[in-house]
């Protein structure tokens, strides 16, 4: 190994370690005594018997792997069925499946914007969108989080300069749990000409009459040009999708994106599991759970605020507990775990400096009584 490379890497790692920012992969085996509030399984579908049964049936018929990229022979009947189910669920005309939300966002944002185009992205938009935008030939301009006045200024300026404009936002921000103002964005969309890319990763299952997301709930979905959804969160599976109203987008991404063309497709079993998730989330009983989950989120946030804890507004499943210092967050996570709660410890650069936090993910099977022990620990941090 070249010594210079080792020295450079060692120095970089040491700096991260000193600041309490070094990341490590730790095997998590779901201990029954721990209540897991750290994942994104908002409807607890990953272990649902109906979902597991459909995955097992697909394994028996199609094996454990798609064994090829989608354009070769990896796009199997369960994938085809899933795409049909997703189009029907969302009421979109065209769609594609992807191996992950990361791949989908990166592919869309790196391939579509060309020279001189402006990509206007919320400052807190997911890393996959920013990574894609930075790889593209366009220019990435980040506007302050949820600051639509600033976005409008940029849209005006871009239009005056004759730029082709893209706007990239999430409906529920993954680390803050707050919502984008999709109604205001749809008004901007009626006023200005831009390509609207909306990532619904953390809104699926939790919002929408049938769990199909916030754009549908607010009836702005016909304005969204590219809707990105993930299957590994509220749908309890893995993989992702993009939906469009225009066929040319599907044809373009199918031909332009290495993430799609040159990667073994996600498994038929995951596709079958996601199809079953769509049908479960569309049931009336899921609507009741959805209402209860959102009610719980509001009550829990109110309770945190009454204890002087900083959190975000709204009723999403993602509840941040902002503590500021990274080491305090690691200590708080340890104390939560001692009390029986697995929570996420989120530190820079995932979130801005000085805003390290616990990230609590609620799910639709919980009630306030399940969170009492956690509230007790949080009172002490
Ligand atoms: C908002 C958002 N978009 C995209 C992704 C990536 O999705 P996936 O986990 O399927 O790669 C994530 C994942 O954490 C996310 O939070």
Short mmCIF file of C-alpha atoms and ligand atoms in Angstrom, two decimals:
data_model
loop_
_atom_site.label_atom_id
_atom_site.label_comp_id
_atom_site.label_asym_id
_atom_site.label_seq_id
_atom_site.Cartn_x
_atom_site.Cartn_y
_atom_site.Cartn_z
CA UNK A 1 0.00 0.00 0.00
CA UNK A 2 1.32 3.42 -0.94
CA UNK A 3 2.35 5.09 2.37
CA UNK A 4 1.07 8.50 1.30
CA UNK A 5 -2.42 7.12 0.80
CA UNK A 6 -2.40 5.41 4.20
CA UNK A 7 -1.16 8.59 5.94
CA UNK A 8 -3.80 10.72 4.21
CA UNK A 9 -6.61 8.36 5.13
CA UNK A 10 -5.37 7.92 8.71
CA UNK A 11 -5.30 11.67 9.24
CA UNK A 12 -8.82 12.07 7.85
CA UNK A 13 -10.19 9.29 10.04
CA UNK A 14 -8.41 10.56 13.15
CA UNK A 15 -9.98 13.99 12.68
CA UNK A 16 -13.46 12.45 12.43
CA UNK A 17 -12.84 10.26 15.48
CA UNK A 18 -11.65 13.26 17.54
CA UNK A 19 -14.86 15.13 16.74
CA UNK A 20 -17.05 12.15 17.62
CA UNK A 21 -18.04 11.81 13.95
CA UNK A 22 -16.50 8.52 12.88
CA UNK A 23 -19.12 6.19 11.44
CA UNK A 24 -19.08 2.45 12.06
CA UNK A 25 -21.30 -0.35 10.85
CA UNK A 26 -22.73 -2.28 13.76
CA UNK A 27 -24.72 -5.45 13.30
CA UNK A 28 -28.21 -4.87 14.63
CA UNK A 29 -30.11 -7.96 15.61
CA UNK A 30 -33.59 -7.01 16.67
CA UNK A 31 -33.44 -7.86 20.35
CA UNK A 32 -36.99 -8.47 21.58
CA UNK A 33 -36.37 -6.33 24.66
CA UNK A 34 -35.60 -3.28 22.46
CA UNK A 35 -38.35 -1.22 20.84
CA UNK A 36 -36.85 -0.22 17.50
CA UNK A 37 -37.54 3.45 16.75
CA UNK A 38 -34.52 3.79 14.48
CA UNK A 39 -35.74 2.33 11.19
CA UNK A 40 -38.22 3.57 8.59
CA UNK A 41 -40.68 0.68 8.67
CA UNK A 42 -43.59 3.04 9.40
CA UNK A 43 -46.30 0.41 9.06
CA UNK A 44 -44.26 -2.47 10.41
CA UNK A 45 -44.72 -4.26 7.09
CA UNK A 46 -41.23 -5.77 6.82
CA UNK A 47 -42.34 -8.54 9.17
CA UNK A 48 -45.98 -8.72 8.14
CA UNK A 49 -47.01 -12.33 7.49
CA UNK A 50 -48.79 -11.47 4.22
CA UNK A 51 -45.72 -9.70 2.87
CA UNK A 52 -43.40 -12.50 3.92
CA UNK A 53 -45.70 -15.06 2.31
CA UNK A 54 -45.70 -13.24 -1.04
CA UNK A 55 -41.90 -12.95 -0.97
CA UNK A 56 -41.61 -16.68 -0.22
CA UNK A 57 -43.96 -17.58 -3.05
CA UNK A 58 -41.91 -15.41 -5.42
CA UNK A 59 -38.69 -17.09 -4.27
CA UNK A 60 -40.22 -20.51 -4.98
CA UNK A 61 -41.18 -19.42 -8.50
CA UNK A 62 -38.39 -17.05 -9.50
CA UNK A 63 -35.46 -17.82 -7.19
CA UNK A 64 -33.54 -15.51 -4.86
CA UNK A 65 -32.11 -13.13 -7.44
CA UNK A 66 -33.17 -11.48 -10.67
CA UNK A 67 -29.66 -12.50 -11.80
CA UNK A 68 -29.49 -9.82 -14.52
CA UNK A 69 -29.96 -6.15 -15.19
CA UNK A 70 -33.52 -5.11 -16.12
CA UNK A 71 -32.87 -4.63 -19.83
CA UNK A 72 -31.33 -8.08 -20.17
CA UNK A 73 -33.61 -10.46 -18.28
CA UNK A 74 -33.82 -9.07 -14.72
CA UNK A 75 -37.26 -7.47 -15.17
CA UNK A 76 -39.49 -10.40 -14.16
CA UNK A 77 -43.27 -10.85 -13.82
CA UNK A 78 -43.28 -9.64 -10.17
CA UNK A 79 -41.49 -6.46 -11.29
CA UNK A 80 -44.02 -5.96 -14.07
CA UNK A 81 -46.91 -6.48 -11.66
CA UNK A 82 -45.37 -4.09 -9.14
CA UNK A 83 -44.98 -1.34 -11.71
CA UNK A 84 -48.62 -1.76 -12.69
CA UNK A 85 -49.68 -1.63 -9.02
CA UNK A 86 -47.63 1.52 -8.38
CA UNK A 87 -49.04 3.32 -11.42
CA UNK A 88 -52.52 2.41 -10.30
CA UNK A 89 -51.85 3.43 -6.67
CA UNK A 90 -50.54 6.86 -7.65
CA UNK A 91 -52.59 7.46 -10.78
CA UNK A 92 -49.50 8.15 -12.92
CA UNK A 93 -49.15 7.07 -16.53
CA UNK A 94 -45.49 5.95 -16.78
CA UNK A 95 -42.96 4.56 -14.36
CA UNK A 96 -39.69 2.75 -13.75
CA UNK A 97 -38.32 0.60 -10.95
CA UNK A 98 -34.84 1.05 -9.51
CA UNK A 99 -32.53 -0.83 -7.17
CA UNK A 100 -32.68 1.90 -4.54
CA UNK A 101 -33.92 5.40 -3.89
CA UNK A 102 -30.32 6.52 -3.89
CA UNK A 103 -29.80 5.16 -7.39
CA UNK A 104 -33.10 6.63 -8.63
CA UNK A 105 -32.44 10.15 -7.35
CA UNK A 106 -28.85 10.15 -8.47
CA UNK A 107 -29.77 8.86 -11.92
CA UNK A 108 -32.56 11.38 -12.47
CA UNK A 109 -30.63 14.40 -11.29
CA UNK A 110 -27.35 13.53 -12.92
CA UNK A 111 -28.76 12.72 -16.35
CA UNK A 112 -31.58 15.15 -17.13
CA UNK A 113 -30.15 18.62 -16.39
CA UNK A 114 -27.71 19.75 -19.07
CA UNK A 115 -25.30 22.65 -19.58
CA UNK A 116 -26.41 25.91 -18.05
CA UNK A 117 -29.57 24.45 -16.51
CA UNK A 118 -30.26 25.43 -12.90
CA UNK A 119 -31.10 22.76 -10.33
CA UNK A 120 -32.78 24.46 -7.39
CA UNK A 121 -32.68 22.08 -4.43
CA UNK A 122 -33.79 22.54 -0.84
CA UNK A 123 -30.75 22.81 1.42
CA UNK A 124 -31.88 19.71 3.31
CA UNK A 125 -32.68 17.60 0.24
CA UNK A 126 -31.34 14.06 0.47
CA UNK A 127 -27.70 13.38 -0.34
CA UNK A 128 -28.71 11.24 -3.33
CA UNK A 129 -30.35 14.23 -5.04
CA UNK A 130 -27.44 16.52 -4.31
CA UNK A 131 -24.91 13.90 -5.43
CA UNK A 132 -26.82 13.50 -8.69
CA UNK A 133 -27.07 17.24 -9.24
CA UNK A 134 -23.35 17.68 -8.62
CA UNK A 135 -22.56 14.98 -11.17
CA UNK A 136 -24.81 16.60 -13.77
CA UNK A 137 -23.82 19.20 -16.30
CA UNK A 138 -26.26 21.65 -14.69
CA UNK A 139 -25.56 24.07 -11.86
CA UNK A 140 -26.74 23.14 -8.37
CA UNK A 141 -28.17 26.04 -6.37
CA UNK A 142 -29.41 25.24 -2.87
CA UNK A 143 -32.08 27.43 -1.31
CA UNK A 144 -32.60 27.71 2.48
CA UNK A 145 -34.77 24.93 3.88
CA UNK A 146 -38.43 25.36 2.95
CA UNK A 147 -37.82 29.00 1.99
CA UNK A 148 -40.17 29.27 -0.96
CA UNK A 149 -39.76 33.04 -1.20
CA UNK A 150 -36.09 32.50 -1.97
CA UNK A 151 -37.03 29.74 -4.37
CA UNK A 152 -39.38 32.09 -6.18
CA UNK A 153 -36.64 34.73 -6.46
CA UNK A 154 -34.40 32.12 -8.04
CA UNK A 155 -37.16 31.01 -10.40
CA UNK A 156 -37.66 34.61 -11.52
CA UNK A 157 -33.93 35.17 -11.96
CA UNK A 158 -33.51 31.88 -13.80
CA UNK A 159 -36.42 32.60 -16.11
CA UNK A 160 -35.03 36.07 -16.89
CA UNK A 161 -31.71 34.49 -17.78
CA UNK A 162 -33.45 31.94 -20.00
CA UNK A 163 -32.38 28.95 -17.89
CA UNK A 164 -34.08 25.57 -17.96
CA UNK A 165 -35.09 25.05 -14.33
CA UNK A 166 -35.39 22.01 -12.08
CA UNK A 167 -36.74 22.03 -8.52
CA UNK A 168 -35.84 19.15 -6.20
CA UNK A 169 -37.58 18.74 -2.84
CA UNK A 170 -38.77 16.04 -0.44
CA UNK A 171 -42.31 15.89 0.87
CA UNK A 172 -41.13 14.79 4.34
CA UNK A 173 -37.56 15.69 5.19
CA UNK A 174 -35.73 12.59 6.29
CA UNK A 175 -33.78 13.99 9.22
CA UNK A 176 -36.16 16.78 10.30
CA UNK A 177 -39.52 15.16 9.77
CA UNK A 178 -41.07 18.43 8.62
CA UNK A 179 -43.03 18.83 5.40
CA UNK A 180 -42.45 20.83 2.26
CA UNK A 181 -45.33 23.17 1.44
CA UNK A 182 -46.50 21.24 -1.60
CA UNK A 183 -49.55 23.47 -2.13
CA UNK A 184 -47.34 26.56 -2.39
CA UNK A 185 -44.93 24.64 -4.64
CA UNK A 186 -47.79 23.68 -6.92
CA UNK A 187 -48.76 27.36 -7.16
CA UNK A 188 -45.19 28.20 -8.13
CA UNK A 189 -45.35 25.42 -10.68
CA UNK A 190 -48.43 27.02 -12.26
CA UNK A 191 -46.63 30.36 -12.45
CA UNK A 192 -43.16 29.32 -13.59
CA UNK A 193 -41.90 26.73 -16.00
CA UNK A 194 -39.79 24.15 -14.15
CA UNK A 195 -39.36 20.41 -13.85
CA UNK A 196 -40.63 19.39 -10.41
CA UNK A 197 -38.83 16.42 -8.83
CA UNK A 198 -40.49 15.27 -5.61
CA UNK A 199 -39.03 12.60 -3.32
CA UNK A 200 -41.85 10.96 -1.33
CA UNK A 201 -39.59 8.45 0.46
CA UNK A 202 -40.78 9.29 3.99
CA UNK A 203 -44.35 10.22 3.08
CA UNK A 204 -45.36 6.87 1.57
CA UNK A 205 -47.63 4.80 3.82
CA UNK A 206 -48.13 7.77 6.22
CA UNK A 207 -49.90 10.27 3.94
CA UNK A 208 -52.57 9.93 1.28
CA UNK A 209 -56.00 8.32 1.38
CA UNK A 210 -54.42 4.96 0.49
CA UNK A 211 -50.91 5.66 1.76
CA UNK A 212 -49.71 6.86 -1.62
CA UNK A 213 -48.04 10.00 -0.30
CA UNK A 214 -48.44 13.68 0.40
CA UNK A 215 -48.73 14.89 -3.20
CA UNK A 216 -51.82 12.72 -3.62
CA UNK A 217 -53.26 13.81 -0.26
CA UNK A 218 -52.93 17.46 -1.27
CA UNK A 219 -54.04 16.73 -4.83
CA UNK A 220 -50.96 18.23 -6.43
CA UNK A 221 -49.70 14.98 -7.94
CA UNK A 222 -50.69 15.97 -11.46
CA UNK A 223 -48.21 18.87 -11.18
CA UNK A 224 -45.26 16.71 -10.16
CA UNK A 225 -43.11 15.78 -13.15
CA UNK A 226 -40.95 13.13 -11.51
CA UNK A 227 -42.16 11.45 -8.34
CA UNK A 228 -39.58 9.33 -6.52
CA UNK A 229 -40.70 6.61 -4.11
CA UNK A 230 -38.76 4.06 -2.11
CA UNK A 231 -39.84 0.53 -1.25
CA UNK A 232 -37.51 0.02 1.71
CA UNK A 233 -39.27 2.31 4.15
CA UNK A 234 -43.06 2.37 4.64
CA UNK A 235 -43.49 -0.48 2.14
CA UNK A 236 -41.35 -2.93 4.09
CA UNK A 237 -39.36 -4.21 1.11
CA UNK A 238 -36.45 -2.81 -0.90
CA UNK A 239 -35.94 -1.04 -4.20
CA UNK A 240 -37.46 2.19 -5.51
CA UNK A 241 -39.46 3.76 -8.32
CA UNK A 242 -39.93 6.92 -10.33
CA UNK A 243 -43.25 7.94 -11.90
CA UNK A 244 -43.96 10.34 -14.74
CA UNK A 245 -46.83 11.78 -16.75
CA UNK A 246 -44.63 11.91 -19.86
CA UNK A 247 -43.43 8.88 -21.74
CA UNK A 248 -40.29 10.56 -23.04
CA UNK A 249 -38.89 10.65 -19.49
CA UNK A 250 -39.20 6.90 -19.13
CA UNK A 251 -37.58 6.34 -22.50
CA UNK A 252 -34.79 8.79 -21.69
CA UNK A 253 -33.88 7.32 -18.27
CA UNK A 254 -34.10 3.78 -19.64
CA UNK A 255 -31.48 4.68 -22.21
CA UNK A 256 -29.34 7.17 -20.29
CA UNK A 257 -28.87 5.91 -16.74
CA UNK A 258 -26.06 3.53 -15.84
CA UNK A 259 -27.71 2.95 -12.45
CA UNK A 260 -30.53 1.23 -14.39
CA UNK A 261 -28.72 -0.28 -17.33
CA UNK A 262 -25.63 -1.75 -15.70
CA UNK A 263 -26.80 -3.12 -12.36
CA UNK A 264 -28.38 -6.45 -11.42
CA UNK A 265 -32.04 -5.69 -10.70
CA UNK A 266 -33.50 -6.04 -7.20
CA UNK A 267 -35.03 -9.42 -6.47
CA UNK A 268 -38.42 -10.65 -7.71
CA UNK A 269 -39.23 -11.44 -4.05
CA UNK A 270 -38.74 -7.78 -3.07
CA UNK A 271 -40.99 -6.74 -5.95
CA UNK A 272 -43.69 -9.21 -4.89
CA UNK A 273 -43.42 -8.03 -1.27
CA UNK A 274 -43.85 -4.41 -2.35
CA UNK A 275 -46.96 -5.26 -4.40
CA UNK A 276 -48.53 -6.82 -1.33
CA UNK A 277 -47.55 -3.75 0.71
CA UNK A 278 -49.38 -1.49 -1.76
CA UNK A 279 -52.50 -3.59 -1.38
CA UNK A 280 -52.29 -3.64 2.45
CA UNK A 281 -51.73 0.12 2.62
CA UNK A 282 -54.77 0.67 0.39
CA UNK A 283 -57.13 -1.15 2.77
CA UNK A 284 -59.60 0.76 4.95
CA UNK A 285 -58.01 -0.63 8.11
CA UNK A 286 -54.70 1.01 7.08
CA UNK A 287 -56.51 4.35 6.89
CA UNK A 288 -57.51 4.04 10.54
CA UNK A 289 -53.95 3.13 11.51
CA UNK A 290 -52.68 6.08 9.49
CA UNK A 291 -54.95 8.49 11.35
CA UNK A 292 -53.90 7.02 14.70
CA UNK A 293 -50.19 7.16 13.82
CA UNK A 294 -50.42 10.80 12.80
CA UNK A 295 -52.35 11.60 15.96
CA UNK A 296 -49.64 9.90 18.01
CA UNK A 297 -46.97 11.91 16.22
CA UNK A 298 -48.71 15.18 17.12
CA UNK A 299 -49.18 14.21 20.76
CA UNK A 300 -45.60 12.99 21.07
CA UNK A 301 -44.23 16.21 19.58
CA UNK A 302 -46.39 18.27 21.92
CA UNK A 303 -45.09 16.28 24.86
CA UNK A 304 -41.45 16.83 23.78
CA UNK A 305 -42.02 20.56 23.44
CA UNK A 306 -43.61 20.75 26.86
CA UNK A 307 -40.31 19.36 28.20
CA UNK A 308 -38.34 22.09 26.39
CA UNK A 309 -37.05 19.73 23.71
CA UNK A 310 -36.55 21.13 20.22
CA UNK A 311 -38.37 19.17 17.53
CA UNK A 312 -40.12 19.88 14.22
CA UNK A 313 -43.73 20.79 13.48
CA UNK A 314 -46.22 18.42 11.94
CA UNK A 315 -47.44 14.86 12.19
CA UNK A 316 -44.93 12.85 10.16
CA UNK A 317 -43.46 9.61 11.45
CA UNK A 318 -40.00 11.17 11.78
CA UNK A 319 -39.47 13.01 15.06
CA UNK A 320 -36.10 14.66 15.66
CA UNK A 321 -34.83 15.45 19.16
CA UNK A 322 -32.22 18.12 18.51
CA UNK A 323 -29.50 18.19 21.16
CA UNK A 324 -26.72 20.05 19.31
CA UNK A 325 -23.52 18.36 20.37
CA UNK A 326 -22.53 15.03 18.78
CA UNK A 327 -21.17 13.49 21.98
CA UNK A 328 -24.35 14.38 23.90
CA UNK A 329 -26.32 12.60 21.20
CA UNK A 330 -24.25 9.42 21.51
CA UNK A 331 -24.69 9.48 25.28
CA UNK A 332 -28.45 10.08 24.92
CA UNK A 333 -28.71 7.16 22.52
CA UNK A 334 -26.91 4.95 25.04
CA UNK A 335 -29.37 5.97 27.75
CA UNK A 336 -32.36 5.31 25.48
CA UNK A 337 -30.97 1.88 24.71
CA UNK A 338 -30.52 1.12 28.40
CA UNK A 339 -34.19 1.97 28.85
CA UNK A 340 -35.18 -0.38 26.00
CA UNK A 341 -35.39 1.96 22.99
CA UNK A 342 -33.26 1.77 19.87
CA UNK A 343 -33.08 5.27 18.32
CA UNK A 344 -30.94 6.85 15.60
CA UNK A 345 -28.03 9.18 16.50
CA UNK A 346 -27.61 11.59 13.60
CA UNK A 347 -24.54 13.80 13.37
CA UNK A 348 -22.82 16.08 10.84
CA UNK A 349 -22.31 15.96 7.96
CA UNK A 350 -25.71 14.23 7.66
CA UNK A 351 -27.21 17.23 9.49
CA UNK A 352 -25.75 20.75 9.81
CA UNK A 353 -23.05 21.37 12.42
CA UNK A 354 -24.41 22.03 15.90
CA UNK A 355 -27.72 20.27 15.23
CA UNK A 356 -26.84 16.68 16.12
CA UNK A 357 -29.94 14.83 17.12
CA UNK A 358 -31.72 11.69 18.03
CA UNK A 359 -33.97 10.60 15.19
CA UNK A 360 -37.07 8.80 16.38
CA UNK A 361 -39.22 6.96 13.85
CA UNK A 362 -42.74 6.29 14.94
CA UNK A 363 -44.89 3.59 13.41
CA UNK A 364 -48.57 2.96 13.05
CA UNK A 365 -48.66 0.13 15.59
CA UNK A 366 -47.54 2.31 18.53
CA UNK A 367 -49.53 4.15 21.17
CA UNK A 368 -48.44 6.80 23.68
CA UNK A 369 -48.19 4.05 26.32
CA UNK A 370 -45.28 2.49 24.36
CA UNK A 371 -43.32 5.74 24.54
CA UNK A 372 -43.61 6.50 28.26
CA UNK A 373 -40.21 5.00 29.15
CA UNK A 374 -38.60 6.94 26.33
CA UNK A 375 -40.20 10.21 27.41
CA UNK A 376 -38.82 9.59 30.88
CA UNK A 377 -35.27 9.21 29.49
CA UNK A 378 -35.64 12.27 27.27
CA UNK A 379 -36.70 14.38 30.26
CA UNK A 380 -33.22 13.69 31.62
CA UNK A 381 -31.23 14.69 28.53
C1 LIG B 1 -35.46 11.22 1.26
C2 LIG B 1 -34.73 10.00 0.85
N1 LIG B 1 -34.60 9.74 -0.46
C3 LIG B 1 -33.94 8.65 -0.89
C4 LIG B 1 -33.38 7.77 -0.01
C5 LIG B 1 -32.64 6.58 -0.53
O1 LIG B 1 -33.50 5.50 -0.60
P1 LIG B 1 -32.93 4.02 -0.52
O2 LIG B 1 -32.74 3.73 0.93
O3 LIG B 1 -33.96 3.19 -1.19
O4 LIG B 1 -31.63 4.04 -1.25
C6 LIG B 1 -33.49 7.98 1.35
C7 LIG B 1 -32.90 6.99 2.27
O5 LIG B 1 -32.59 7.09 3.33
C8 LIG B 1 -34.18 9.13 1.81
O6 LIG B 1 -34.28 9.40 3.09
#
